[in-house]
PDB file of C-alpha atoms in Angstrom:
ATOM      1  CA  UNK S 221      35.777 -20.566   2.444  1.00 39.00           C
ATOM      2  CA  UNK S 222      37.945 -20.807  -0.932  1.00 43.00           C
ATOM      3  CA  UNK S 223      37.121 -21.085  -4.572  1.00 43.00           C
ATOM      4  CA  UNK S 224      33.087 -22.113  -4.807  1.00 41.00           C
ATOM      5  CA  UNK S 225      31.577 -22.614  -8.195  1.00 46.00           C
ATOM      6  CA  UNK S 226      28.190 -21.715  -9.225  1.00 48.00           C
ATOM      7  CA  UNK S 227      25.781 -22.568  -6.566  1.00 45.00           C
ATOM      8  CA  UNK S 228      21.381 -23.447  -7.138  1.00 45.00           C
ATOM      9  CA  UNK S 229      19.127 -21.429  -4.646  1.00 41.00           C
ATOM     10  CA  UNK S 230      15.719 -21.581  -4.391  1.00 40.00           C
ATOM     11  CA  UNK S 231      13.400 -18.184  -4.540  1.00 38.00           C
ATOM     12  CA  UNK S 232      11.008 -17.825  -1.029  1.00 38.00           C
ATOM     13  CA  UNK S 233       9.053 -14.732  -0.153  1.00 33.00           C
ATOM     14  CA  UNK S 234      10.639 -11.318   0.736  1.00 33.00           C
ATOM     15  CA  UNK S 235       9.822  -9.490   4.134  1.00 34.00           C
ATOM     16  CA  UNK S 236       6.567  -8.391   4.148  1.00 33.00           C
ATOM     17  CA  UNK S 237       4.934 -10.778   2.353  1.00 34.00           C
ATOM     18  CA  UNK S 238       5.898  -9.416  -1.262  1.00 38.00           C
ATOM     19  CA  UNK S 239       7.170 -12.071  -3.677  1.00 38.00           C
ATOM     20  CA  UNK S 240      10.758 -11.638  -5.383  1.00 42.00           C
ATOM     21  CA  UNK S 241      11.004 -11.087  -9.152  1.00 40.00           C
ATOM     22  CA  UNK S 242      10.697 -14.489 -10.478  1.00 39.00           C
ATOM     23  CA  UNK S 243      10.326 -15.810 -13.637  1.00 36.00           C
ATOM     24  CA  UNK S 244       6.698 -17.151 -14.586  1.00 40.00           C
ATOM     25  CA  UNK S 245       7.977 -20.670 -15.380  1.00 49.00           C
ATOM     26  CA  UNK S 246      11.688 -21.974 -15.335  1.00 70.00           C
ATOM     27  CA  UNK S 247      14.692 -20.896 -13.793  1.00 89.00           C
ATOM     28  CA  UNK S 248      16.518 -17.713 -12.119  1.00 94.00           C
ATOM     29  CA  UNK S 249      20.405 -17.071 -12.822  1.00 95.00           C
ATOM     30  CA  UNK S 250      22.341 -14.163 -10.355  1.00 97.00           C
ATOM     31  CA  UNK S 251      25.652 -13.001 -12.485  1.00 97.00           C
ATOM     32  CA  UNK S 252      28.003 -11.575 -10.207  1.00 97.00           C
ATOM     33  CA  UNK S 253      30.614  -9.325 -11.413  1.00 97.00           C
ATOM     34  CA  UNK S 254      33.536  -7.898  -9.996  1.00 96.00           C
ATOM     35  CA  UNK S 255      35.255  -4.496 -10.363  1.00 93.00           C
ATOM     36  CA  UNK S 256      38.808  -3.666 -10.852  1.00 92.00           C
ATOM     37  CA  UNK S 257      41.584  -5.901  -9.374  1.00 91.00           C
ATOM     38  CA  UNK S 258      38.853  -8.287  -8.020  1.00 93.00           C
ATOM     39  CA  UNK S 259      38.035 -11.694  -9.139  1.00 93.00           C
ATOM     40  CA  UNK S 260      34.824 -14.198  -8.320  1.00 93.00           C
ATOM     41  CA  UNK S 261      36.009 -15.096  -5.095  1.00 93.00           C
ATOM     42  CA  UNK S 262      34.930 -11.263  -4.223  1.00 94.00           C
ATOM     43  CA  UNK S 263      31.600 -12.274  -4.127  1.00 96.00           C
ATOM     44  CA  UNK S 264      31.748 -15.146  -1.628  1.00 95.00           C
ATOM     45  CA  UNK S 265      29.924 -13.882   0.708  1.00 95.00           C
ATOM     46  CA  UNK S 266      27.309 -12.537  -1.510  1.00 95.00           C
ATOM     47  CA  UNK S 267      26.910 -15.973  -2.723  1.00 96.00           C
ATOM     48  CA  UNK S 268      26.129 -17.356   0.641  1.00 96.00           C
ATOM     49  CA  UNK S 269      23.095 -14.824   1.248  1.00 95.00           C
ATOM     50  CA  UNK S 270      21.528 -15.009  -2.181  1.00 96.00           C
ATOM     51  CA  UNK S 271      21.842 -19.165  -1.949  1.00 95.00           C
ATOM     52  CA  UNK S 272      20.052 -19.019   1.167  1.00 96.00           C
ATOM     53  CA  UNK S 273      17.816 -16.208   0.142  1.00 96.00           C
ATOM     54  CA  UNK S 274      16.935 -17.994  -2.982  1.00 94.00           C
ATOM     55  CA  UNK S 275      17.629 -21.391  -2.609  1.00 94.00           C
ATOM     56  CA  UNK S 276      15.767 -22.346  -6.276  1.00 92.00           C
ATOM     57  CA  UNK S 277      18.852 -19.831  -8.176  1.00 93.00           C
ATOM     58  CA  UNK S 278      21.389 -20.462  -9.750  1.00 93.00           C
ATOM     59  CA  UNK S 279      24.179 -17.715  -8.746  1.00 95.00           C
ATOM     60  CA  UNK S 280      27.193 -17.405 -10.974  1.00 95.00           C
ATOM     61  CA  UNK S 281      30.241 -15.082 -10.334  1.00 96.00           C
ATOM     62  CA  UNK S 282      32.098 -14.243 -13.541  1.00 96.00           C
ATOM     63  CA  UNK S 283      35.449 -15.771 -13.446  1.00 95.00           C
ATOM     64  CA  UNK S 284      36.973 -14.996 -16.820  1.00 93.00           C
ATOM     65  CA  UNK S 285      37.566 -11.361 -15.849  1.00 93.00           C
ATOM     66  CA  UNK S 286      40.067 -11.353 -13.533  1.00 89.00           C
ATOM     67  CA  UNK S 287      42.642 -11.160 -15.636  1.00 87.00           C
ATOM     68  CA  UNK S 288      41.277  -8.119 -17.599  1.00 88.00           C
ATOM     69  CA  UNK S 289      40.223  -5.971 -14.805  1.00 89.00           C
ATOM     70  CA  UNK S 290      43.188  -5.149 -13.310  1.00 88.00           C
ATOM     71  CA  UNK S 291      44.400  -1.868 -12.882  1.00 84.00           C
ATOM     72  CA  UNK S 292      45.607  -0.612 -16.994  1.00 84.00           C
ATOM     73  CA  UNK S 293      44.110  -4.102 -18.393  1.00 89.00           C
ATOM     74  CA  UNK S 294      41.787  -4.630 -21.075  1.00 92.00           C
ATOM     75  CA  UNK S 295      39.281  -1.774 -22.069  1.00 91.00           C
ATOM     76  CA  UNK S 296      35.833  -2.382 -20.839  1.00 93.00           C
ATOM     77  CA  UNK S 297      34.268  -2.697 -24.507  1.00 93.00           C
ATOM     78  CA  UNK S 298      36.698  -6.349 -24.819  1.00 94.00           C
ATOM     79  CA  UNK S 299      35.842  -6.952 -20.721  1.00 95.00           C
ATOM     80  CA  UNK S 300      32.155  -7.257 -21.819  1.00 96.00           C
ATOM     81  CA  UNK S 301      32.293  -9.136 -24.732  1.00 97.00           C
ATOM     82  CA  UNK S 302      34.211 -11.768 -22.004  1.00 96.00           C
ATOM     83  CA  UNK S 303      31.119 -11.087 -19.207  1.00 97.00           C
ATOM     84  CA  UNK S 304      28.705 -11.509 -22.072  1.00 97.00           C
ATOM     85  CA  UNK S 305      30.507 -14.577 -23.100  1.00 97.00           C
ATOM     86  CA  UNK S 306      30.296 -16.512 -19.664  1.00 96.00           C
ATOM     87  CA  UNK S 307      26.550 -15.188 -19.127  1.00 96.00           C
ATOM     88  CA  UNK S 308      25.289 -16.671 -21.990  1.00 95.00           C
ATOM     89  CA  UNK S 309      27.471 -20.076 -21.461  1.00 94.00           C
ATOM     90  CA  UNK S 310      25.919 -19.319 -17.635  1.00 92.00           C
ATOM     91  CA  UNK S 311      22.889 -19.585 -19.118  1.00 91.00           C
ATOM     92  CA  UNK S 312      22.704 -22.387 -21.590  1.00 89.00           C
ATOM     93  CA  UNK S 313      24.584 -24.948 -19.089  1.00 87.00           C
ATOM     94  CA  UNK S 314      21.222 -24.639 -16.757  1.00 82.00           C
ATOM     95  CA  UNK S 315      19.203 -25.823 -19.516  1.00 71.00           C
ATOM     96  CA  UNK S 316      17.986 -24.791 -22.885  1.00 62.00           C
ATOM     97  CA  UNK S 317      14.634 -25.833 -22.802  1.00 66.00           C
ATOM     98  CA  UNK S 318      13.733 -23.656 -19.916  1.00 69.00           C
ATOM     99  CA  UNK S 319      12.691 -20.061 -19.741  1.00 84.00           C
ATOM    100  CA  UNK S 320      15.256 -18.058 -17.857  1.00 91.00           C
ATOM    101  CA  UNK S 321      15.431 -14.688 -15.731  1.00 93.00           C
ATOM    102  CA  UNK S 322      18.659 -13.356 -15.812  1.00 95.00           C
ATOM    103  CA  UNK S 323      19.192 -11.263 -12.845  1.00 97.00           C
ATOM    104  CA  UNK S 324      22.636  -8.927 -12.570  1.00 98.00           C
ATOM    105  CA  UNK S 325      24.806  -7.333  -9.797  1.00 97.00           C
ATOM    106  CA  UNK S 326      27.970  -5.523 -10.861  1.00 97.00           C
ATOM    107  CA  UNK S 327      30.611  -4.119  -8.253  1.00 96.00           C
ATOM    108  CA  UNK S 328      32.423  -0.660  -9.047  1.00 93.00           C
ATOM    109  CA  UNK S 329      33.859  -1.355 -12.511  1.00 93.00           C
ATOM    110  CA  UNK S 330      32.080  -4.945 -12.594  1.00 96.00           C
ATOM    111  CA  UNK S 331      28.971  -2.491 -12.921  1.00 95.00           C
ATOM    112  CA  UNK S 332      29.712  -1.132 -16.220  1.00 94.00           C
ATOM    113  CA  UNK S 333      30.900  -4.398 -17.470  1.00 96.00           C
ATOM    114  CA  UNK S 334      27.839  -6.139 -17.041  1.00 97.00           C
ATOM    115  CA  UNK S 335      25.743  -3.265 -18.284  1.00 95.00           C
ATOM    116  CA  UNK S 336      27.210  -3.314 -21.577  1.00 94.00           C
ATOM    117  CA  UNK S 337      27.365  -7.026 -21.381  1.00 96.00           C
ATOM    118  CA  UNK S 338      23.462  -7.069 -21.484  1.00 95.00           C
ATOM    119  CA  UNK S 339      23.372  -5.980 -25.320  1.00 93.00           C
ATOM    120  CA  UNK S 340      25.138  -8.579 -26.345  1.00 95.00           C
ATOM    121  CA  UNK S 341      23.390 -10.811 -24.102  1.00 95.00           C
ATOM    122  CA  UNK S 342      20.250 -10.244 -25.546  1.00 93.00           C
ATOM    123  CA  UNK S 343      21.599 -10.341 -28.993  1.00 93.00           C
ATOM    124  CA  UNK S 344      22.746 -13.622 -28.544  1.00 93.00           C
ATOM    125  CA  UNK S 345      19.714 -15.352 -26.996  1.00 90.00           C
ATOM    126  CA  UNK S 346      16.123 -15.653 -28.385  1.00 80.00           C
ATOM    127  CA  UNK S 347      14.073 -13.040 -26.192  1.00 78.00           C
ATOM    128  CA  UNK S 348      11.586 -15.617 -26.363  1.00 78.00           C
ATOM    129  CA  UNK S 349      14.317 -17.842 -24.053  1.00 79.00           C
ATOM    130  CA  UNK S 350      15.573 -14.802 -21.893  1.00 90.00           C
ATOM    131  CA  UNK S 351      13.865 -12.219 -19.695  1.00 91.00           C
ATOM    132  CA  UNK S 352      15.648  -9.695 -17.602  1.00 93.00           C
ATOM    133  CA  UNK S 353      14.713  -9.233 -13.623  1.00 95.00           C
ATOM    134  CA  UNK S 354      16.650  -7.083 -11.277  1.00 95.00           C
ATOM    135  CA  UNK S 355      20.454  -4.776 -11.899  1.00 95.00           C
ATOM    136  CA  UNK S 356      21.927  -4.100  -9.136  1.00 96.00           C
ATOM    137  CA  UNK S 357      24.691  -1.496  -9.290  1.00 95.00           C
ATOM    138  CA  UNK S 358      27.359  -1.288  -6.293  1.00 95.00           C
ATOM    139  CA  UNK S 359      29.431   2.193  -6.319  1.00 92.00           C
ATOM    140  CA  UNK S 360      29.771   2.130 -10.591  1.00 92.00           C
ATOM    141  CA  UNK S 361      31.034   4.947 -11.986  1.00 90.00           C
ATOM    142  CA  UNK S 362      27.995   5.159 -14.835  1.00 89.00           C
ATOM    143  CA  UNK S 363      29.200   9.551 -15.416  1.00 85.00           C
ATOM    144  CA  UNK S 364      33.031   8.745 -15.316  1.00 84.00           C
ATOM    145  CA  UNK S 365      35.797   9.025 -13.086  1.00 80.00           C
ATOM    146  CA  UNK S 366      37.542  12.287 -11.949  1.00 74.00           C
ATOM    147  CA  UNK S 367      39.656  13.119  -9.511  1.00 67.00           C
ATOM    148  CA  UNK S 368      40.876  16.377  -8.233  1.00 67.00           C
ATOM    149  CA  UNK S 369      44.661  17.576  -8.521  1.00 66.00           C
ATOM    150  CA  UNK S 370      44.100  18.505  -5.059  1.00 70.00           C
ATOM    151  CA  UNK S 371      44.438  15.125  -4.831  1.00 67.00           C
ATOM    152  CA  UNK S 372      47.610  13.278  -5.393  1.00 65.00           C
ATOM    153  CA  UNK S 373      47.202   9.954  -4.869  1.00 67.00           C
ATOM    154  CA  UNK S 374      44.335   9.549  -7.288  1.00 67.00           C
ATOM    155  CA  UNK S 375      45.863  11.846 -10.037  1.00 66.00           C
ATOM    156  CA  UNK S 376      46.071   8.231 -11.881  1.00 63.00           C
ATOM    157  CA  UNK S 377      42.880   9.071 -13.010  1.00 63.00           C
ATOM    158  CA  UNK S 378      43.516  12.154 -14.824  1.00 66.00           C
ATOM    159  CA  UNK S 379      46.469  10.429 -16.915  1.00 71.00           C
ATOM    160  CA  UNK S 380      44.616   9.103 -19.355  1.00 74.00           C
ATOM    161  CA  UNK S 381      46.488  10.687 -22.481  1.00 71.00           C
ATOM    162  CA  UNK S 382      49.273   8.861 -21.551  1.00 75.00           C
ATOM    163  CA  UNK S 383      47.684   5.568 -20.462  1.00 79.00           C
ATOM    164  CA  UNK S 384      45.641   4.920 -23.765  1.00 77.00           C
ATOM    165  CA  UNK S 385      48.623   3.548 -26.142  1.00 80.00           C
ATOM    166  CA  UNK S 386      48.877   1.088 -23.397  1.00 83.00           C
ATOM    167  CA  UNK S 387      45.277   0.324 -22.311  1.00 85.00           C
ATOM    168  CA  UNK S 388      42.057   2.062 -23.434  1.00 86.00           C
ATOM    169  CA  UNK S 389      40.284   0.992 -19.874  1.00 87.00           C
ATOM    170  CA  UNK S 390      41.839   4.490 -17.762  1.00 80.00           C
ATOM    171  CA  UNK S 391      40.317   6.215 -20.751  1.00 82.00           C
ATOM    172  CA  UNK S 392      36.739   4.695 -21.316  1.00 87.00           C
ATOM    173  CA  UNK S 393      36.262   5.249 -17.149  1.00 85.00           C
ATOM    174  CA  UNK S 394      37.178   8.682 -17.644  1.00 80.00           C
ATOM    175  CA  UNK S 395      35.197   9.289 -20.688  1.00 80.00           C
ATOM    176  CA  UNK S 396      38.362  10.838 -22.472  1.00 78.00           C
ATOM    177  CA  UNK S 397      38.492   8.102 -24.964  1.00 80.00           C
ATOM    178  CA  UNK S 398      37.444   9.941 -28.433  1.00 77.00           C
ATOM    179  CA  UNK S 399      39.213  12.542 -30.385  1.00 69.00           C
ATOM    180  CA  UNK S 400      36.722  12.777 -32.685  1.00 72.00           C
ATOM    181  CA  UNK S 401      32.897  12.808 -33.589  1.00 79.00           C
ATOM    182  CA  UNK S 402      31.876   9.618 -31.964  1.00 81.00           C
ATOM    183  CA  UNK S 403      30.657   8.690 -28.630  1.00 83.00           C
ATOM    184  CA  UNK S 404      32.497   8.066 -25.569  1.00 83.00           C
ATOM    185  CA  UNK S 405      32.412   4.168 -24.343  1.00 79.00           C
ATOM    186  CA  UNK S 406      30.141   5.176 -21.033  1.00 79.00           C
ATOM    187  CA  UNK S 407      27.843   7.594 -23.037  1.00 78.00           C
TER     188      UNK S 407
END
């Protein structure tokens, strides 16, 4: 295998006989994004069973996050701007004149990333350009991360007062990054 770039798929029928989420006229773009410490060759074999699921899409796995989601890297509200970023590029290179159906799947912290990606997204392009099928969620932590003092090894997680001058990320997954009035990142 090796590094792949973005690969066109074409949509057939599911199992059953029930049609997949398609848009009405145009095309269908897959984002793929990757969780902490990951990076778009993650996805791989994903890539090879949506391209011969649906051979008519276009699937895309982020690549400008690797750098940013590793372990104490940048906070998740600056690693969505950068998902957001590449999704809309994503989107615009497979043509503007045609309608698109942006479809998502997000891995662990990939998850969350593309979630809050979607706002911007959407503020970006004309809804009249953009509609949104399936999100698929793998193991994302959408209430947090916790771990026990029982255990030791993950007791990372619980650090996050002294992790946030470095890097807000430990803090936004553990929704411990406010002091004040305002919202948590994940709320």
């Amino acid at each position: 295998m090796g590094a792949f770039s973005a690969s066109v798929v074409e949509a057939e029928p599911l199992v059953g006989g029930s049609a997949p989420m398609a848009s009405v006229s145009g095309r269908n773009i897959c984002v793929l994004v990757h969780g902490m410490g990951g990076d778009a060759n993650d996805w791989e074999v994903w890539v090879e069973l949506l391209t011969s699921r649906f051979p008519s899409w276009v699937v895309w796995p982020l690549k400008t996050l690797a750098n940013g989601c590793r372990f104490m890297g940048l906070g998740l509200d600056a690693l969505e701007k950068l998902a957001a970023e590449e999704i809309v590029e994503a989107i615009r290179s497979i043509g503007q004149s045609e309608h698109v159906t942006l479809h998502c799947i997000g891995h662990s912290m990939g998850g969350l990333i593309v979630r809050g990606a979607l706002a911007h997204v959407l503020d970006t392009l004309a809804p009249r350009d953009l509609q949104l099928g399936h999100y698929l969620s793998l193991s994302s932590p959408h209430l947090g991360i916790q771990a026990s003092w029982a255990a030791p090894l993950q007791l990372w997680r619980n650090l996050c007062v002294l992790s946030r001058p470095i890097s807000s990320q430990l803090a936004q997954l553990a929704i411990q990054d406010t002091a004040g009035p305002e919202q948590p990142y994940l709320v």
